[in-house]
């Protein structure tokens, strides 16, 4: 049959010369030549008719034919093609097929696309936002956006204010309104400040504000104590009517705000309309510049004016049988000259919410009858007959029920078997009814059903298939009901499996089940490109496919007792009418259900219910499955490793029979490290156990006893047997004890008792020191009190003397005045002789009075002084008595402490003698035991090496073969990438960032080396590197300081190389990465140093334990000289320092102490003042040379060492100390001290002249400078 007839199409569309087009395009010609007969007929029909209908059963390549038709029409005409689809997924799929055939002149209208390839063809990106506006339009666009933001902000405030209900605190707002609008209510509720007090001026009890009556009125109470208002109409209202009146006032108060809110909303609406007009002009220019316009039916209705302005001449409708006739008609403009509809009216019809309007109701409205279905009875219909999706065993159901002439393509017979399941199709029958309305998650009144048994079986089957190695995207779970979909989604999420639910299902669930079903939209929503198991309803999965489909039919209304098939067949019509399966009896929905799977399909349902209520359709399906032995009481599975079969009828059977995806047998694979078999249950995929738990026989650490340990543990097990041992001698004495074999340095009761005695002595000493300090403190307090008392007595005496002196002077003055007055009287009354006699007598009397007063004053002062002296004497006697008592107690404590010390020293001497006798024998036994352990370890290593040698050789051979195959694949990939065309495509290829979801060039980001090849842009990659570099040391050590892809599984993560970090993250992030690595390295070096120091410390302890008393004393002196005298360190915290930066006012980096570099004195927080006055610095200021610092420290060290050596009484001990410290002294330029100790000094090593006498004077002077003579009574 010729591809194209000679007939031409009438109208404005010119004749199509297809032969010439195919000769020009070799690639397109090759695609057309590969079409089968039905596809060629459909192509000819689409190109030769004004209205063409193409029916495509599932898997027959409807979208492929549509892409070829569009390609030929674009080459043969100058018209634009409008591509209309029902769903975003179908539209993306069709436009991607157009890209595959070389059509790039595409625009995709709408923002719900999830295709990375179509991102650059979206209308938003092609329009460039505001980039194509004129300067005036861009300025106006910005003004409108700002206007909308301001209006929305104001509207939000107004809406928030209008939503609040008037309450107790609203009287300041309500009062002005009532004063202007309702004077009667205002007089009933209004209070002035003068109304708050009664006629007597007192405030009314309980009346606390001018809103008192308002609050009482809202509470439904009376106006007391303002009872004169009780009879007003407002106060006679009951509480219900008061609430109604309050709401009326609320409406009146908010009326201006609501009017203002309406004005703001109108402003927003007008601004948006103007923005839409600006964008309309921009979008129209873009659409006119493109030949193919892709849009969904919903978006087409929204932008109908825009599409009418563009006026595409050709309209191509994909999945036309699923779209309502009205939606197709709205997509057709008056300029349309050719309509091509591709679909299948044997699948699902368009959705209508009201059942009486549907075709199935039989009422004649037929709202869900599509234009495609209506025209299929009157116009020629081209039907595709070869399917390329389903394995023949799956397509047999569609042939049996819907498409008897359907033909299988040869390649579908080569589909692989389903892993872990011996059959491709399995109908699993069960007797569990659907959930009752009381126990169901979704209400009966919403028409959504659930079956919890099938939910458990579906989740267990999905987990089992994933354990076989299937990817999440290979599987789909289908169910007819939204309620069942939500239960499955929740169960999969609870099983820690990622779930993907389409937006259509989520929107329907939100509309129909919101408030009845508990579902989390955020958890269920996912991206189609993400690794998740798709869960969908049958209606919203039309047009899609998956490798394996798991189906839950849900319905089951017949109990287990009525599952006999003969009984079902004999059931009467009356009983059948009582059993219903709803829309599952519709052939179109059953057709979609059984045509989605490519490799395998597993259906869970109640056979008795489906056959009784489903009529001939379901009985035909189950009879066919029964003849082919595909109906089971449980899911048939088979272990891929051992071939063990099983039938799984309940979710618990999966856990019992195949817990890890295999069978109940152990794995048995030999572990590469040790050669023992894996203890895990049989698992077809996944690694074997990392830690071998097999118990192996070994010798204990000493090599004396047989024990065992886990194979994964490298160190020997702890031996619990008691052996003869020596204690650790931590107090200088070693005892014979019984200790566990694994304890290398045990402790003993004797040492514990001695240690307890030492602690008791230290505690007694501490108490004695504390008691003496307390006594001194009390004596000081008493002394202070006595001084204060003496001072008070002196002040009282002075006050008394002053008072008496004043009285005496006053008395003298009075006597003098009286004498003068008497003289005057006498002069007036008597003669001169009498006057003189009287004056003389008065003088004598006054003199006697003054002497008497002075005598009384002296006596009182004497008594006062005597009483004060007696009080002071008493205080002093009491203080001396207390001091004597404290001295006696102190002497007793000193005697007790001396006795304890003597007993302790005697015990130490006796223990030391026993230890010295046993020291050599213990060393010889330890050397013999160590030699025996080494021989046993060598023998055990040889045995283990021979046991795993054969398995290691075999695994090495397999590893080499795999490496060779991998190199071959890499060489082929490198050859392909060397092609310039390939490199150019790679450079321009866009990838979606896993973090920010932006589409960028692949070269502008990092692609991980894992199997997922996750892409992260440079900006997000920099943030990821910076965040990982800030992790704590524990997390850094867990991943060895490396940074891995955060989106890969743990077993698939590979470290990111330093070159990639430097290239994609930049220098700053790379420096932080190196800093984190260095921090981890420093930690590990510190651990190594700590371990070495610990080993040296233990060795030093053992060496000290072997020393005698004289050697230990020499070691103590040498250690004191090295650590306390020769080492430069902080005088407060003891932290050593080496560097000198030129300033003699030093600051410790550990504790912040400020100290002098000349004399190392602690000066608080700042040493500058002391440095300026330090006598050893000779007033040379704060700064100096390194040579001055070294000279000062050399002199200080010499002085301290000479003093310390001079305090060692035994000359032999002093000589040994100097000999052991010779190397340290010579390194510090102190050879003169070594020479003096060997040649100087008198008998017995005492300092009796010469250099040592001079040093003794310097030491005494230094002691006086540092705080005077120490308290040596204790």
GROMACS .gro file of N, CA, C and O in nm, residues 84 92 227 348 354 391 439 479 610 643 729 734 795 903 1173:
model
   60
   84UNK      N    1  -0.222   1.934   2.224
   84UNK     CA    2  -0.305   1.941   2.344
   84UNK      C    3  -0.307   1.803   2.410
   84UNK      O    4  -0.332   1.702   2.343
   92UNK      N    5   0.461   1.622   2.834
   92UNK     CA    6   0.608   1.614   2.836
   92UNK      C    7   0.657   1.498   2.751
   92UNK      O    8   0.756   1.511   2.676
  227UNK      N    9  -2.743   5.074   9.015
  227UNK     CA   10  -2.874   5.011   8.999
  227UNK      C   11  -2.975   5.105   8.933
  227UNK      O   12  -3.084   5.060   8.893
  348UNK      N   13  -1.019   0.446   2.957
  348UNK     CA   14  -1.103   0.526   3.046
  348UNK      C   15  -1.161   0.647   2.975
  348UNK      O   16  -1.095   0.712   2.895
  354UNK      N   17  -2.050   1.388   3.885
  354UNK     CA   18  -2.191   1.354   3.909
  354UNK      C   19  -2.228   1.235   3.821
  354UNK      O   20  -2.232   1.243   3.698
  391UNK      N   21   0.468  -0.834   2.789
  391UNK     CA   22   0.501  -0.972   2.754
  391UNK      C   23   0.373  -1.043   2.710
  391UNK      O   24   0.263  -1.011   2.758
  439UNK      N   25  -1.451   0.055   6.091
  439UNK     CA   26  -1.309   0.035   6.111
  439UNK      C   27  -1.222   0.086   6.000
  439UNK      O   28  -1.101   0.081   6.006
  479UNK      N   29  -0.415   0.073   4.250
  479UNK     CA   30  -0.536   0.040   4.324
  479UNK      C   31  -0.648   0.128   4.272
  479UNK      O   32  -0.622   0.242   4.227
  610UNK      N   33  -1.518  -1.084   4.307
  610UNK     CA   34  -1.501  -1.033   4.172
  610UNK      C   35  -1.583  -1.112   4.072
  610UNK      O   36  -1.643  -1.055   3.980
  643UNK      N   37   1.714  -2.183   4.524
  643UNK     CA   38   1.601  -2.239   4.451
  643UNK      C   39   1.489  -2.288   4.541
  643UNK      O   40   1.404  -2.366   4.495
  729UNK      N   41   5.245  -0.222   9.277
  729UNK     CA   42   5.344  -0.150   9.358
  729UNK      C   43   5.336  -0.001   9.343
  729UNK      O   44   5.437   0.068   9.338
  734UNK      N   45   5.581  -0.407   9.651
  734UNK     CA   46   5.515  -0.508   9.569
  734UNK      C   47   5.474  -0.625   9.658
  734UNK      O   48   5.554  -0.675   9.738
  795UNK      N   49   3.754   5.705  12.379
  795UNK     CA   50   3.663   5.810  12.332
  795UNK      C   51   3.566   5.849  12.443
  795UNK      O   52   3.537   5.969  12.461
  903UNK      N   53   5.501   0.438  11.146
  903UNK     CA   54   5.445   0.306  11.115
  903UNK      C   55   5.441   0.282  10.964
  903UNK      O   56   5.472   0.172  10.916
 1173UNK      N   57   6.004   4.805   8.720
 1173UNK     CA   58   6.069   4.823   8.850
 1173UNK      C   59   6.146   4.702   8.896
 1173UNK      O   60   6.199   4.700   9.007
   0.00000   0.00000   0.00000
